[in-house]
PDB file of C-alpha atoms in Angstrom:
ATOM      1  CA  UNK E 133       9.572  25.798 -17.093  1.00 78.00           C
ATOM      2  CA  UNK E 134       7.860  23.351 -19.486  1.00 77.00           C
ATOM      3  CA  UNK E 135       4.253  23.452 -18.827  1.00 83.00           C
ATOM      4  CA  UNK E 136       1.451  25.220 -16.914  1.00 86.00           C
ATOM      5  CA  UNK E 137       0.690  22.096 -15.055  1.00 89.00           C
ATOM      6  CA  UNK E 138       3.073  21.639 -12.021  1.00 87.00           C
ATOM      7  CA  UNK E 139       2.823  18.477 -12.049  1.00 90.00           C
ATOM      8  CA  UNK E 140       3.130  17.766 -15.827  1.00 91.00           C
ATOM      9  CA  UNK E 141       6.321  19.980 -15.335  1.00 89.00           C
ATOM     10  CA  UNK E 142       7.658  18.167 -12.106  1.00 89.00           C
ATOM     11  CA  UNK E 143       8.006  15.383 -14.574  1.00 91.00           C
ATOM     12  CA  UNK E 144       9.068  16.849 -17.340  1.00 91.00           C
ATOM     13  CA  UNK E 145      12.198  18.587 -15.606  1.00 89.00           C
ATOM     14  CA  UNK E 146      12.987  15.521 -13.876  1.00 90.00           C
ATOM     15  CA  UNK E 147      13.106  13.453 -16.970  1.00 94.00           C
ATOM     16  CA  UNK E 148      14.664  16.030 -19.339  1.00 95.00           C
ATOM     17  CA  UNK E 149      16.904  17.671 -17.097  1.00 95.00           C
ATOM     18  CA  UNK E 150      18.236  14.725 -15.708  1.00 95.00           C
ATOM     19  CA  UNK E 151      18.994  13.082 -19.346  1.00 95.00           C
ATOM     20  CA  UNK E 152      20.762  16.611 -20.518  1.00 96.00           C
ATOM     21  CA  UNK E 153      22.544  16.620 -17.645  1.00 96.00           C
ATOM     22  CA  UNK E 154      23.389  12.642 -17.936  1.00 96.00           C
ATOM     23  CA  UNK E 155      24.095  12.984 -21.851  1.00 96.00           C
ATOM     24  CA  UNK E 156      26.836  16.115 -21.048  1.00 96.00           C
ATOM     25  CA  UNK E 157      28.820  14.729 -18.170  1.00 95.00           C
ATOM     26  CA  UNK E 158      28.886  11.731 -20.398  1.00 94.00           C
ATOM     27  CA  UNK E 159      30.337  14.280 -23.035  1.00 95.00           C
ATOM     28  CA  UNK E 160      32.492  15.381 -20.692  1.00 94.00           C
ATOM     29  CA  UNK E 161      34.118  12.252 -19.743  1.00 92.00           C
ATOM     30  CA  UNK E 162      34.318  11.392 -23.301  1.00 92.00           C
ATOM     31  CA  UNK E 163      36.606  14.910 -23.704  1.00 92.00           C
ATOM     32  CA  UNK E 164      37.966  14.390 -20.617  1.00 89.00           C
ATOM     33  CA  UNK E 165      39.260  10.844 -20.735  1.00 85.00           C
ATOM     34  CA  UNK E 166      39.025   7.804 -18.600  1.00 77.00           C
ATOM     35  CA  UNK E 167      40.502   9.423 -15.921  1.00 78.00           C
ATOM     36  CA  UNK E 168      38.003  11.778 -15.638  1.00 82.00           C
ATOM     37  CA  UNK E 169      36.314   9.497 -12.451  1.00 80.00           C
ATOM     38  CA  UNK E 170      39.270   7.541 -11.231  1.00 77.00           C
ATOM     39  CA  UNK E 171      40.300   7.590  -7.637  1.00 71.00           C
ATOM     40  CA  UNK E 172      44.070   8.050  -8.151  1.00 73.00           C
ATOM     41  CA  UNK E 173      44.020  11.507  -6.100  1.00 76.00           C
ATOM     42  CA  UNK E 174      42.425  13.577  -3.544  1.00 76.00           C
ATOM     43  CA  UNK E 175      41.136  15.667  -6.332  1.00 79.00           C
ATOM     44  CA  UNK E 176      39.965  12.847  -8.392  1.00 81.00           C
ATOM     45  CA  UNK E 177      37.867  12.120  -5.439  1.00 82.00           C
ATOM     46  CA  UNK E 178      36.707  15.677  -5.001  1.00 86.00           C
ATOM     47  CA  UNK E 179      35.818  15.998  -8.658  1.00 89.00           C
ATOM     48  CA  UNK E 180      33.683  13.066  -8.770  1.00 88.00           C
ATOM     49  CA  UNK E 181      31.629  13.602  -5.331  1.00 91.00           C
ATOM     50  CA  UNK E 182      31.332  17.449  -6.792  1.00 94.00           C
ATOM     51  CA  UNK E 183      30.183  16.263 -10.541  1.00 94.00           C
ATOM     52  CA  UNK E 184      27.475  13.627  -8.489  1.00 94.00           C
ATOM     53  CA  UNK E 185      26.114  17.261  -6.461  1.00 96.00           C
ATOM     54  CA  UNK E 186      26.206  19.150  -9.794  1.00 96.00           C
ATOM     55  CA  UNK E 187      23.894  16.584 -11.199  1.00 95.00           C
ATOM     56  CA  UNK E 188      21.887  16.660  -8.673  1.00 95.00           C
ATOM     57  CA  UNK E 189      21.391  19.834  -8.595  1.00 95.00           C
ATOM     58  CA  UNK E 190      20.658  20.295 -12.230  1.00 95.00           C
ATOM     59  CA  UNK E 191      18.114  17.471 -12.653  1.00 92.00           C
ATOM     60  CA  UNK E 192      16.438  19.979  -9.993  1.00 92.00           C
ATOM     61  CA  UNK E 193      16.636  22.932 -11.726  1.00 92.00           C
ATOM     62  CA  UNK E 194      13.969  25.505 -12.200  1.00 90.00           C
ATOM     63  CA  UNK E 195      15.397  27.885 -14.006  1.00 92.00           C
ATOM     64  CA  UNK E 196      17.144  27.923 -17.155  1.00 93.00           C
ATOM     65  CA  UNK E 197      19.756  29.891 -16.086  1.00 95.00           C
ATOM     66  CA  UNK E 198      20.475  27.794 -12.916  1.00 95.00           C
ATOM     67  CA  UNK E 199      20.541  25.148 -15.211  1.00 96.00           C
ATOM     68  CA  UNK E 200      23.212  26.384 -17.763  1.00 96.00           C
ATOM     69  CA  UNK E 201      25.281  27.369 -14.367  1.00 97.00           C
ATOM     70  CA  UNK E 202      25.621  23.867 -13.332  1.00 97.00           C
ATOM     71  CA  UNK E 203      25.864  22.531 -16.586  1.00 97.00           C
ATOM     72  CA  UNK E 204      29.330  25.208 -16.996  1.00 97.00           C
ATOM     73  CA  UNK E 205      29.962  24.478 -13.237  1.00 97.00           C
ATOM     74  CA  UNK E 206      30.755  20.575 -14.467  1.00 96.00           C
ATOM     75  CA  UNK E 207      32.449  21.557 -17.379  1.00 97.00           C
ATOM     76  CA  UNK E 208      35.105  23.741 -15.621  1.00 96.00           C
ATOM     77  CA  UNK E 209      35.227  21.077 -12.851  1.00 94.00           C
ATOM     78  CA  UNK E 210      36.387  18.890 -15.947  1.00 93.00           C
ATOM     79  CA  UNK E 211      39.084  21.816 -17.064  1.00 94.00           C
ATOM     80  CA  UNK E 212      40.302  22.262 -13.658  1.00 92.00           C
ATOM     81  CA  UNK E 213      40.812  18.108 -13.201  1.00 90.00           C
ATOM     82  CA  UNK E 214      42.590  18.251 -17.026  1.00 90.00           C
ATOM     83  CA  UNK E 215      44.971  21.141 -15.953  1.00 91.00           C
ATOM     84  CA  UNK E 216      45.944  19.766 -12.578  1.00 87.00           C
ATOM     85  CA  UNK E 217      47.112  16.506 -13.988  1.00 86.00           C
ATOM     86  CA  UNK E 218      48.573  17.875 -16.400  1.00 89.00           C
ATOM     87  CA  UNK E 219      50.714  20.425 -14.060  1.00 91.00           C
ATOM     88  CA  UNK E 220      51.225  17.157 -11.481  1.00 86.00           C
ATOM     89  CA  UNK E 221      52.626  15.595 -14.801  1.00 88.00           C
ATOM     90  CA  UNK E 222      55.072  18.275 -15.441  1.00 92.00           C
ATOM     91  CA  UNK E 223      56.087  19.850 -11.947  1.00 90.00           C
ATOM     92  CA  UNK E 224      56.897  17.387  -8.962  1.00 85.00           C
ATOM     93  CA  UNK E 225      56.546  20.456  -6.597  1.00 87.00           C
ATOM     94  CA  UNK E 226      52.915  20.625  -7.618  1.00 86.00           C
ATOM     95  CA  UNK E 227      52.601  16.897  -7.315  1.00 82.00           C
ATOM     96  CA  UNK E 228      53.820  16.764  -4.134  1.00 79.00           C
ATOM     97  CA  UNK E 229      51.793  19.666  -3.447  1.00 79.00           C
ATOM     98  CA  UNK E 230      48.488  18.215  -5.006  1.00 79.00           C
ATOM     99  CA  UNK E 231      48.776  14.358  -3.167  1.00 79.00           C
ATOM    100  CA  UNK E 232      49.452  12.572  -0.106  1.00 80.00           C
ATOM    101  CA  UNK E 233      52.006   9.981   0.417  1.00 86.00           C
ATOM    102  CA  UNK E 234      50.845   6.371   0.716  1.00 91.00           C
ATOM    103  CA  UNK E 235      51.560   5.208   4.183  1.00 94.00           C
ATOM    104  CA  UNK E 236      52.863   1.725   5.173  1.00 96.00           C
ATOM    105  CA  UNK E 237      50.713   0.369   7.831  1.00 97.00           C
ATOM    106  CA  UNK E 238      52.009  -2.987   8.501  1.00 96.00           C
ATOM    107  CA  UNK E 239      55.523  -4.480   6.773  1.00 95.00           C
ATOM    108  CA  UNK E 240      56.566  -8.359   6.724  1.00 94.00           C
ATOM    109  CA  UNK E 241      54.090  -9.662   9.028  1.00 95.00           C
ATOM    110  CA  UNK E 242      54.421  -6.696  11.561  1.00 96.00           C
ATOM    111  CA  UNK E 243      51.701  -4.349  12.217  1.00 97.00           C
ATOM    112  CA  UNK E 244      53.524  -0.841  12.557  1.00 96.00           C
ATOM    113  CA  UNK E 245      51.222   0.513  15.597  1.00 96.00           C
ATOM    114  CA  UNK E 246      52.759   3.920  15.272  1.00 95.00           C
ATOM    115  CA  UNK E 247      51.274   4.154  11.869  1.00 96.00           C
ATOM    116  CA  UNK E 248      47.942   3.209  12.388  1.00 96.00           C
ATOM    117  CA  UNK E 249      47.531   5.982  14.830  1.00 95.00           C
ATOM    118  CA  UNK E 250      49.064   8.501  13.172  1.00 94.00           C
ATOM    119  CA  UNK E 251      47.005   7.999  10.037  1.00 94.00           C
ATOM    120  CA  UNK E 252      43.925   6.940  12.485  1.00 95.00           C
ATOM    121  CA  UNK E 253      43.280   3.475  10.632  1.00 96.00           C
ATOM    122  CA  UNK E 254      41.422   1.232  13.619  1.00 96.00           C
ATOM    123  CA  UNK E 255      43.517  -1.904  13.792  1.00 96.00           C
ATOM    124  CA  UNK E 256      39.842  -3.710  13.191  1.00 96.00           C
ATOM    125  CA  UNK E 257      39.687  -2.114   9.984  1.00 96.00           C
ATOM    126  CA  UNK E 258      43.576  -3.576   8.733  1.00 97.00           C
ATOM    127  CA  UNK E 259      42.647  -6.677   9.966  1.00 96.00           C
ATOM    128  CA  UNK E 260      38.993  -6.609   7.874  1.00 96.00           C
ATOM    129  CA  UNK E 261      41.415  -5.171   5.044  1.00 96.00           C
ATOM    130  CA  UNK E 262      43.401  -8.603   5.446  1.00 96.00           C
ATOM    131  CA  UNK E 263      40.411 -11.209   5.224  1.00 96.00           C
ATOM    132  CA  UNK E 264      39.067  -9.036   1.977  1.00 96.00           C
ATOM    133  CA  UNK E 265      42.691 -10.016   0.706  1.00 95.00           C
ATOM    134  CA  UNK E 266      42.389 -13.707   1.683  1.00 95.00           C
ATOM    135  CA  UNK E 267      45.200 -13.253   4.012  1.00 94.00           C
ATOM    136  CA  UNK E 268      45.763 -16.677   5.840  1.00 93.00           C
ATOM    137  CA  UNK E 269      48.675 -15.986   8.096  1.00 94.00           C
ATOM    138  CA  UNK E 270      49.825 -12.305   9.095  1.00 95.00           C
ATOM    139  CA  UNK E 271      53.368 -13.527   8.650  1.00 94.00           C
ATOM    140  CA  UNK E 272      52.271 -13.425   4.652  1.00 92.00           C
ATOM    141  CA  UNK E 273      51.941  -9.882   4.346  1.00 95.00           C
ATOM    142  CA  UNK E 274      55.044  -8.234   2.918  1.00 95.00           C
ATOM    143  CA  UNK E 275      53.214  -5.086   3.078  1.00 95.00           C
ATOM    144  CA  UNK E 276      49.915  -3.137   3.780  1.00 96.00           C
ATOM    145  CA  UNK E 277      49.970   0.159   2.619  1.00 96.00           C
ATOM    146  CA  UNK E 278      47.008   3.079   3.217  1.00 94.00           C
ATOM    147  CA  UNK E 279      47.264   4.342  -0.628  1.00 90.00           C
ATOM    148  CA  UNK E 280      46.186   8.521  -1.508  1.00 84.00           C
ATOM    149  CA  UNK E 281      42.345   7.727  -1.887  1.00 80.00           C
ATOM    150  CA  UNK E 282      42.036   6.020   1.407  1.00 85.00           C
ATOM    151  CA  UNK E 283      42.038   2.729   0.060  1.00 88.00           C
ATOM    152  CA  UNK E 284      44.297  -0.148   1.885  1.00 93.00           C
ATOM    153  CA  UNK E 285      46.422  -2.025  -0.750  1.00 95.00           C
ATOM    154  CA  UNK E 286      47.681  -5.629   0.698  1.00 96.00           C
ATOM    155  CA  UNK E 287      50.523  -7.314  -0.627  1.00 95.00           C
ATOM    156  CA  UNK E 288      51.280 -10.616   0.679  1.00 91.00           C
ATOM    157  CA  UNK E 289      52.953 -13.833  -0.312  1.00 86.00           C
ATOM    158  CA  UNK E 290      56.764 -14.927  -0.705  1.00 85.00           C
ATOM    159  CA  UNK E 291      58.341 -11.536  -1.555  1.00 86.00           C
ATOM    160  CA  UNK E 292      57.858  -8.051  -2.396  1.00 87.00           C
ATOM    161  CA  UNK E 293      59.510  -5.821  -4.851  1.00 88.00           C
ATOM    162  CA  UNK E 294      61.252  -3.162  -3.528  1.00 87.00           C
ATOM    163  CA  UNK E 295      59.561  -0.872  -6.764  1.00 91.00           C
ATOM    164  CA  UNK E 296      56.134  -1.558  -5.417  1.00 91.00           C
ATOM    165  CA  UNK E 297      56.965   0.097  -2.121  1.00 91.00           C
ATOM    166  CA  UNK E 298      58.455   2.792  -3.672  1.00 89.00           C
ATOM    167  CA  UNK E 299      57.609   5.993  -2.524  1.00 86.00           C
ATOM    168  CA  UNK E 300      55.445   4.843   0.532  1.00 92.00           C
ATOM    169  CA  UNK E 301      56.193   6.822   3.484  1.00 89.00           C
ATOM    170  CA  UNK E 302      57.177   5.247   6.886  1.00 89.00           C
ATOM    171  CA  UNK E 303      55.454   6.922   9.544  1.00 80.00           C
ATOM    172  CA  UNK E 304      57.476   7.045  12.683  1.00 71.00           C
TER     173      UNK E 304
END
């Protein structure tokens, strides 16, 4: 691609490749927005897991054409993210189309076992989720809920507003 010696090339692809490829998902995010790699959705996680391959795969290139493939392969990723939050902005039937419901696992001190098995959450793992919130006393939790991206949110102390809970599914 570079140079005669394969070697010598090995090298030089990795290093150039990889900083091209570096430098225009950089670009990219700078277009994009800070969004562009946040975990608010399914897709968001999609998009960055797919931009990571993509990179991957282009610091490996051989080919200049495989090359310029990926590097249009990440920038439509980037068009498809902008145009999906912009539709989820502007059309709840797409939203609710596009993302999952947070799910309440556990409400004023209660573990709700029904929930936990329906969204398969190991009641080892809500109870790790609790000591990486400092939880002292179950009977503190106002709420646990398993957010969109997977992640387990913990509220706890003296009382909860009914706003955060908003739109948190009970699962019965």
């Amino acid at each position: 691609m570079f140079v005669n010696d394969p070697l010598v090339d090995l090298f030089l692809r990795a290093i150039l490749l990889t900083g091209i490829a570096m430098f225009w998902v950089v670009l990219l995010v700078r277009v994009n927005g800070l969004r562009s790699f946040s975990k608010m959705t399914n897709f968001d996680f999609v998009m960055t897991v797919a931009i990571g391959s993509l990179l991957a795969g282009a610091s490996q290139s051989t080919e200049w054409t495989s090359f310029i493939q990926t590097m249009l392969s990440m920038a439509m990723l980037f068009i498809v993210q902008y145009s999906t939050a912009t539709l989820r902005k502007k059309s709840t039937t797409f939203e609710s189309i596009m993302q999952n419901k947070p799910a309440l696992l556990m409400q004023d001190g209660v573990i709700l076992h029904d929930a936990l098995k329906a969204t398969r959450v190991a009641e080892s793992d809500l109870i790790a989720k609790l000591r990486e919130a400092n939880v002292l006393d179950l009977a503190q939790v106002r709420a646990v809920v398993l957010e969109t991206t997977g992640d387990i949110s913990v509220i706890h102390g003296s009382s909860c507003s009914d706003k955060l809970l908003q739109g948190v599914r009970t699962v019965k």
